[in-house]
mmCIF file of C-alpha atoms in Angstrom:
data_model
loop_
_atom_site.group_PDB
_atom_site.id
_atom_site.type_symbol
_atom_site.label_atom_id
_atom_site.label_comp_id
_atom_site.label_asym_id
_atom_site.label_seq_id
_atom_site.Cartn_x
_atom_site.Cartn_y
_atom_site.Cartn_z
ATOM 1 C CA MET A 1 0.000 0.000 0.000
ATOM 2 C CA PHE A 2 1.285 3.444 -0.869
ATOM 3 C CA ASP A 3 2.040 5.339 2.351
ATOM 4 C CA THR A 4 1.473 9.027 1.643
ATOM 5 C CA GLN A 5 2.941 10.113 5.001
ATOM 6 C CA LYS A 6 6.281 8.386 4.381
ATOM 7 C CA ALA A 7 6.404 9.655 0.820
ATOM 8 C CA TRP A 8 5.832 13.207 2.012
ATOM 9 C CA GLU A 9 8.521 12.867 4.705
ATOM 10 C CA LYS A 10 10.999 11.602 2.081
ATOM 11 C CA VAL A 11 10.250 14.423 -0.344
ATOM 12 C CA SER A 12 10.408 17.000 2.468
ATOM 13 C CA GLY A 13 13.784 15.650 3.619
ATOM 14 C CA MET A 14 15.276 15.839 0.137
ATOM 15 C CA ALA A 15 13.994 19.354 -0.318
ATOM 16 C CA SER A 16 15.399 20.478 3.001
ATOM 17 C CA ARG A 17 18.860 19.052 2.168
ATOM 18 C CA ARG A 18 19.239 20.638 -1.275
ATOM 19 C CA PRO A 19 19.657 24.255 -0.052
ATOM 20 C CA VAL A 20 22.327 23.101 2.428
ATOM 21 C CA ARG A 21 24.284 21.434 -0.369
ATOM 22 C CA ARG A 22 23.996 24.544 -2.523
ATOM 23 C CA ILE A 23 25.237 26.712 0.355
ATOM 24 C CA LEU A 24 28.202 24.414 0.926
ATOM 25 C CA LEU A 25 29.089 24.426 -2.782
ATOM 26 C CA TRP A 26 29.092 28.234 -2.803
ATOM 27 C CA ALA A 27 30.858 28.573 0.552
ATOM 28 C CA MET A 28 33.822 26.283 -0.221
ATOM 29 C CA PRO A 29 35.484 28.476 -2.883
ATOM 30 C CA ILE A 30 34.850 31.587 -0.785
ATOM 31 C CA ALA A 31 36.488 29.981 2.244
ATOM 32 C CA ALA A 32 39.410 28.795 0.111
ATOM 33 C CA ALA A 33 39.881 32.305 -1.259
ATOM 34 C CA LEU A 34 39.845 33.739 2.262
ATOM 35 C CA ILE A 35 42.432 31.209 3.456
ATOM 36 C CA ILE A 36 44.692 31.931 0.478
ATOM 37 C CA GLY A 37 44.328 35.668 1.047
ATOM 38 C CA VAL A 38 45.206 35.357 4.736
ATOM 39 C CA PHE A 39 48.201 33.159 3.882
ATOM 40 C CA PHE A 40 49.644 35.596 1.351
ATOM 41 C CA SER A 41 48.990 38.526 3.678
ATOM 42 C CA TRP A 42 50.854 36.699 6.469
ATOM 43 C CA ARG A 43 53.673 35.672 4.123
ATOM 44 C CA ASN A 44 54.204 39.236 2.854
ATOM 45 C CA THR A 45 54.123 40.875 6.293
ATOM 46 C CA TRP A 46 57.053 43.215 7.025
ATOM 47 C CA THR A 47 58.794 43.383 10.398
ATOM 48 C CA GLU A 48 60.393 46.752 11.136
ATOM 49 C CA TYR A 49 62.969 47.818 13.727
ATOM 50 C CA ASN A 50 63.906 51.377 14.690
ATOM 51 C CA ALA A 51 66.515 52.955 16.944
ATOM 52 C CA TYR A 52 65.744 56.451 18.143
ATOM 53 C CA ASP A 53 68.004 58.146 20.718
ATOM 54 C CA LEU A 54 69.952 55.029 21.719
ATOM 55 C CA ALA A 55 71.479 52.041 19.919
ATOM 56 C CA GLN A 56 69.120 49.048 19.877
ATOM 57 C CA ALA A 57 69.933 45.326 19.459
ATOM 58 C CA PHE A 58 67.606 42.709 17.926
ATOM 59 C CA THR A 59 67.721 39.055 16.832
ATOM 60 C CA LEU A 60 66.208 38.167 13.450
ATOM 61 C CA LYS A 61 64.286 34.979 12.644
ATOM 62 C CA ASP A 62 67.367 33.185 11.241
ATOM 63 C CA GLY A 63 69.424 33.900 14.378
ATOM 64 C CA THR A 64 71.292 36.901 12.970
ATOM 65 C CA HIS A 65 72.044 39.605 15.561
ATOM 66 C CA VAL A 66 71.733 43.242 14.501
ATOM 67 C CA THR A 67 72.566 46.437 16.370
ATOM 68 C CA LEU A 68 71.057 49.661 15.086
ATOM 69 C CA ALA A 69 72.828 52.964 15.705
ATOM 70 C CA PRO A 70 70.632 55.886 16.824
ATOM 71 C CA GLY A 71 68.362 56.948 13.969
ATOM 72 C CA ALA A 72 68.821 53.697 11.992
ATOM 73 C CA THR A 73 66.005 51.562 10.596
ATOM 74 C CA LEU A 74 65.819 47.949 9.408
ATOM 75 C CA ARG A 75 62.967 45.928 7.920
ATOM 76 C CA TYR A 76 62.478 42.481 6.368
ATOM 77 C CA GLN A 77 59.865 39.829 5.573
ATOM 78 C CA PRO A 78 60.490 37.000 8.070
ATOM 79 C CA HIS A 79 58.039 34.556 6.417
ATOM 80 C CA LYS A 80 59.011 35.233 2.809
ATOM 81 C CA ALA A 81 62.636 36.437 2.737
ATOM 82 C CA PRO A 82 64.204 35.995 6.198
ATOM 83 C CA ARG A 83 67.735 36.489 4.789
ATOM 84 C CA GLN A 84 67.056 39.786 2.972
ATOM 85 C CA VAL A 85 66.894 43.089 4.841
ATOM 86 C CA GLU A 86 66.540 46.746 3.933
ATOM 87 C CA MET A 87 68.156 49.445 6.072
ATOM 88 C CA THR A 88 68.977 53.104 6.550
ATOM 89 C CA GLY A 89 71.535 54.690 8.873
ATOM 90 C CA LYS A 90 74.247 52.493 10.427
ATOM 91 C CA VAL A 91 73.739 48.840 11.407
ATOM 92 C CA HIS A 92 76.140 46.237 12.806
ATOM 93 C CA TYR A 93 75.509 42.596 11.773
ATOM 94 C CA ALA A 94 76.579 39.255 13.237
ATOM 95 C CA VAL A 95 75.090 36.975 10.579
ATOM 96 C CA ALA A 96 74.138 33.355 11.310
ATOM 97 C CA ARG A 97 75.964 31.185 8.800
ATOM 98 C CA ASP A 98 73.878 29.463 6.112
ATOM 99 C CA GLU A 99 75.848 28.590 2.979
ATOM 100 C CA ALA A 100 72.709 27.565 1.089
ATOM 101 C CA HIS A 101 70.982 30.917 1.706
ATOM 102 C CA PRO A 102 73.157 34.049 1.421
ATOM 103 C CA PHE A 103 72.262 36.977 3.661
ATOM 104 C CA GLN A 104 71.665 40.213 1.715
ATOM 105 C CA VAL A 105 71.584 43.787 2.971
ATOM 106 C CA THR A 106 70.112 46.530 0.796
ATOM 107 C CA ALA A 107 71.294 49.995 1.872
ATOM 108 C CA PRO A 108 70.647 53.317 0.097
ATOM 109 C CA ALA A 109 74.040 53.281 -1.666
ATOM 110 C CA ALA A 110 74.969 49.587 -1.861
ATOM 111 C CA THR A 111 73.991 45.934 -1.605
ATOM 112 C CA VAL A 112 76.035 43.644 0.656
ATOM 113 C CA THR A 113 75.932 39.843 0.309
ATOM 114 C CA VAL A 114 77.399 37.376 2.857
ATOM 115 C CA LEU A 115 77.069 33.760 3.973
ATOM 116 C CA GLY A 116 77.817 34.291 7.644
ATOM 117 C CA THR A 117 80.141 36.915 9.098
ATOM 118 C CA VAL A 118 80.448 40.079 11.201
ATOM 119 C CA PHE A 119 80.359 43.468 9.511
ATOM 120 C CA GLN A 120 78.895 46.953 9.599
ATOM 121 C CA VAL A 121 77.010 48.917 6.959
ATOM 122 C CA SER A 122 76.362 52.643 6.921
ATOM 123 C CA GLU A 123 74.975 54.793 4.163
ATOM 124 C CA ASP A 124 78.370 55.390 2.549
ATOM 125 C CA ARG A 125 80.711 52.622 3.749
ATOM 126 C CA VAL A 126 81.095 48.968 4.751
ATOM 127 C CA ASP A 127 83.488 47.660 7.441
ATOM 128 C CA VAL A 128 84.240 43.941 7.882
ATOM 129 C CA THR A 129 85.282 42.451 11.231
ATOM 130 C CA GLU A 130 85.130 38.735 10.410
ATOM 131 C CA GLY A 131 84.759 36.612 7.288
ATOM 132 C CA ARG A 132 84.212 37.835 3.726
ATOM 133 C CA VAL A 133 81.525 39.977 2.093
ATOM 134 C CA ARG A 134 80.673 41.237 -1.384
ATOM 135 C CA VAL A 135 79.769 44.906 -1.842
ATOM 136 C CA ASP A 136 77.896 46.104 -4.951
ATOM 137 C CA GLY A 137 77.167 49.770 -5.574
ATOM 138 C CA HIS A 138 74.746 51.303 -8.027
ATOM 139 C CA HIS A 139 77.566 51.598 -10.576
ATOM 140 C CA GLY A 140 80.805 49.831 -11.466
ATOM 141 C CA ASP A 141 81.990 46.393 -10.371
ATOM 142 C CA GLY A 142 81.493 44.928 -6.929
ATOM 143 C CA VAL A 143 84.356 44.341 -4.513
ATOM 144 C CA PHE A 144 85.116 41.608 -1.987
ATOM 145 C CA LEU A 145 86.168 42.567 1.535
ATOM 146 C CA THR A 146 87.752 40.368 4.199
ATOM 147 C CA ALA A 147 88.310 40.875 7.940
ATOM 148 C CA GLY A 148 89.904 44.235 8.686
ATOM 149 C CA GLN A 149 88.994 45.777 5.330
ATOM 150 C CA SER A 150 86.592 48.609 4.543
ATOM 151 C CA ALA A 151 85.052 50.161 1.448
ATOM 152 C CA TRP A 152 83.378 53.490 0.911
ATOM 153 C CA LEU A 153 80.917 54.460 -1.792
ATOM 154 C CA GLN A 154 81.931 57.194 -4.226
ATOM 155 C CA ASN A 155 79.224 58.148 -6.719
ATOM 156 C CA GLY A 156 77.678 54.710 -6.275
ATOM 157 C CA ILE A 157 80.985 52.881 -6.873
ATOM 158 C CA PRO A 158 82.547 50.847 -3.983
ATOM 159 C CA MET A 159 86.166 51.850 -3.388
ATOM 160 C CA LEU A 160 88.546 49.864 -1.186
ATOM 161 C CA GLU A 161 89.701 51.851 1.853
ATOM 162 C CA GLU A 162 93.498 51.815 2.047
ATOM 163 C CA THR A 163 93.733 52.480 5.793
ATOM 164 C CA ALA A 164 90.772 51.359 7.874
ATOM 165 C CA LEU A 165 90.207 52.215 11.522
ATOM 166 C CA PRO A 166 90.878 49.172 13.738
ATOM 167 C CA ASN A 167 87.559 49.375 15.629
ATOM 168 C CA PRO A 168 84.790 50.796 13.435
ATOM 169 C CA SER A 169 82.153 48.793 15.354
ATOM 170 C CA ALA A 170 83.216 49.651 18.903
ATOM 171 C CA TRP A 171 79.949 51.584 19.361
ATOM 172 C CA ALA A 172 78.031 48.304 18.847
ATOM 173 C CA THR A 173 80.349 45.826 20.582
ATOM 174 C CA GLY A 174 81.400 48.030 23.508
ATOM 175 C CA VAL A 175 85.013 46.891 23.067
ATOM 176 C CA PHE A 176 88.222 48.213 21.502
ATOM 177 C CA ARG A 177 90.598 45.495 20.261
ATOM 178 C CA TYR A 178 94.186 46.132 19.163
ATOM 179 C CA ASP A 179 96.741 43.671 17.847
ATOM 180 C CA ALA A 180 100.237 45.191 17.521
ATOM 181 C CA THR A 181 98.513 48.405 16.398
ATOM 182 C CA PRO A 182 100.781 51.481 16.123
ATOM 183 C CA LEU A 183 100.085 53.936 18.935
ATOM 184 C CA ASP A 184 99.323 56.758 16.497
ATOM 185 C CA ASP A 185 96.563 54.598 14.931
ATOM 186 C CA VAL A 186 95.188 53.765 18.385
ATOM 187 C CA LEU A 187 94.918 57.453 19.300
ATOM 188 C CA LYS A 188 93.337 58.238 15.929
ATOM 189 C CA ASP A 189 90.765 55.514 16.577
ATOM 190 C CA LEU A 190 89.972 56.750 20.090
ATOM 191 C CA SER A 191 89.825 60.373 18.925
ATOM 192 C CA ALA A 192 87.254 59.514 16.251
ATOM 193 C CA TYR A 193 85.119 57.498 18.668
ATOM 194 C CA TYR A 194 85.074 59.979 21.573
ATOM 195 C CA GLY A 195 85.228 63.196 19.534
ATOM 196 C CA VAL A 196 88.360 64.525 21.229
ATOM 197 C CA SER A 197 91.913 65.295 20.131
ATOM 198 C CA LEU A 198 94.563 62.899 21.499
ATOM 199 C CA GLN A 199 98.294 63.452 20.989
ATOM 200 C CA VAL A 200 101.402 61.819 22.399
ATOM 201 C CA LYS A 201 103.757 64.172 24.199
ATOM 202 C CA GLY A 202 107.112 63.207 22.785
ATOM 203 C CA ASP A 203 108.198 60.541 20.314
ATOM 204 C CA SER A 204 105.822 57.623 19.642
ATOM 205 C CA THR A 205 108.000 55.905 17.003
ATOM 206 C CA GLY A 206 108.016 52.121 17.322
ATOM 207 C CA LYS A 207 105.334 52.026 20.013
ATOM 208 C CA SER A 208 102.387 49.684 19.396
ATOM 209 C CA LEU A 209 99.564 48.293 21.461
ATOM 210 C CA THR A 210 97.998 44.856 21.888
ATOM 211 C CA GLY A 211 94.985 44.465 24.132
ATOM 212 C CA GLU A 212 91.248 44.730 24.681
ATOM 213 C CA PHE A 213 89.537 47.666 26.363
ATOM 214 C CA SER A 214 85.967 48.545 27.316
ATOM 215 C CA THR A 215 84.501 51.640 25.670
ATOM 216 C CA GLU A 216 82.962 52.840 28.947
ATOM 217 C CA SER A 217 85.790 55.131 30.105
ATOM 218 C CA LEU A 218 88.292 56.956 27.887
ATOM 219 C CA ASP A 219 90.280 58.112 30.923
ATOM 220 C CA GLU A 220 90.817 54.511 32.067
ATOM 221 C CA ILE A 221 91.963 53.487 28.579
ATOM 222 C CA LEU A 222 94.445 56.375 28.387
ATOM 223 C CA GLU A 223 95.795 55.557 31.849
ATOM 224 C CA LEU A 224 96.373 51.912 30.883
ATOM 225 C CA VAL A 225 97.995 52.871 27.575
ATOM 226 C CA SER A 226 100.257 55.413 29.275
ATOM 227 C CA LEU A 227 101.414 52.855 31.842
ATOM 228 C CA ALA A 228 101.895 50.059 29.305
ATOM 229 C CA LEU A 229 103.896 52.116 26.800
ATOM 230 C CA ASP A 230 105.465 54.634 29.192
ATOM 231 C CA VAL A 231 104.085 57.659 27.349
ATOM 232 C CA GLU A 232 102.171 60.774 28.226
ATOM 233 C CA ILE A 233 98.996 61.497 26.250
ATOM 234 C CA ASP A 234 97.486 64.947 25.886
ATOM 235 C CA LYS A 235 93.669 65.125 25.644
ATOM 236 C CA GLN A 236 91.905 68.220 24.302
#
């Protein structure tokens, strides 16, 4: 016997399910588009660091340590390009080594590429403390620098510095290091860092210094140097 009640319940059930299926079919591509949009937004997010009145230190996603001088800025995309940064001002880098993924710094006047080393970049020069880096300007050929070498940018062309200061990154490390450095070069280095004029009273020929000193007190450094080398230093 044909049961009209059951037939009606069956038809009603099918009718009630059809709109749900249609909603799901429409909702799936919308949800997928939203997920893709969120993913690409997350992937392209920029992380920015700034130093205002004081130097500031940060650690990037790949383990690289950066120290920004006052007024410097640095930004990068940690989810998309964790080994590529853009900067202004002066920044000191201690780059985590990764031979498969070079670390690249884009500054206003140059691009610096390394695998893992310690160096400093400012708007018109590059100073290397450890390892080896490549410096490319906006014009001319790039140059390679090794530990103790510096380059400055002239009209967008990197030029090798003939005589580099022994401690260009003392502001970031808090330490002066000298290895058989002539005394005249030591005083030139300290004069540039502290903004004073330092001169040896008498003859400094043949006098050199080896040692490590904190940047906290110039007077203490001068006292130690005077005692070690038996000289008198005039500070103005």
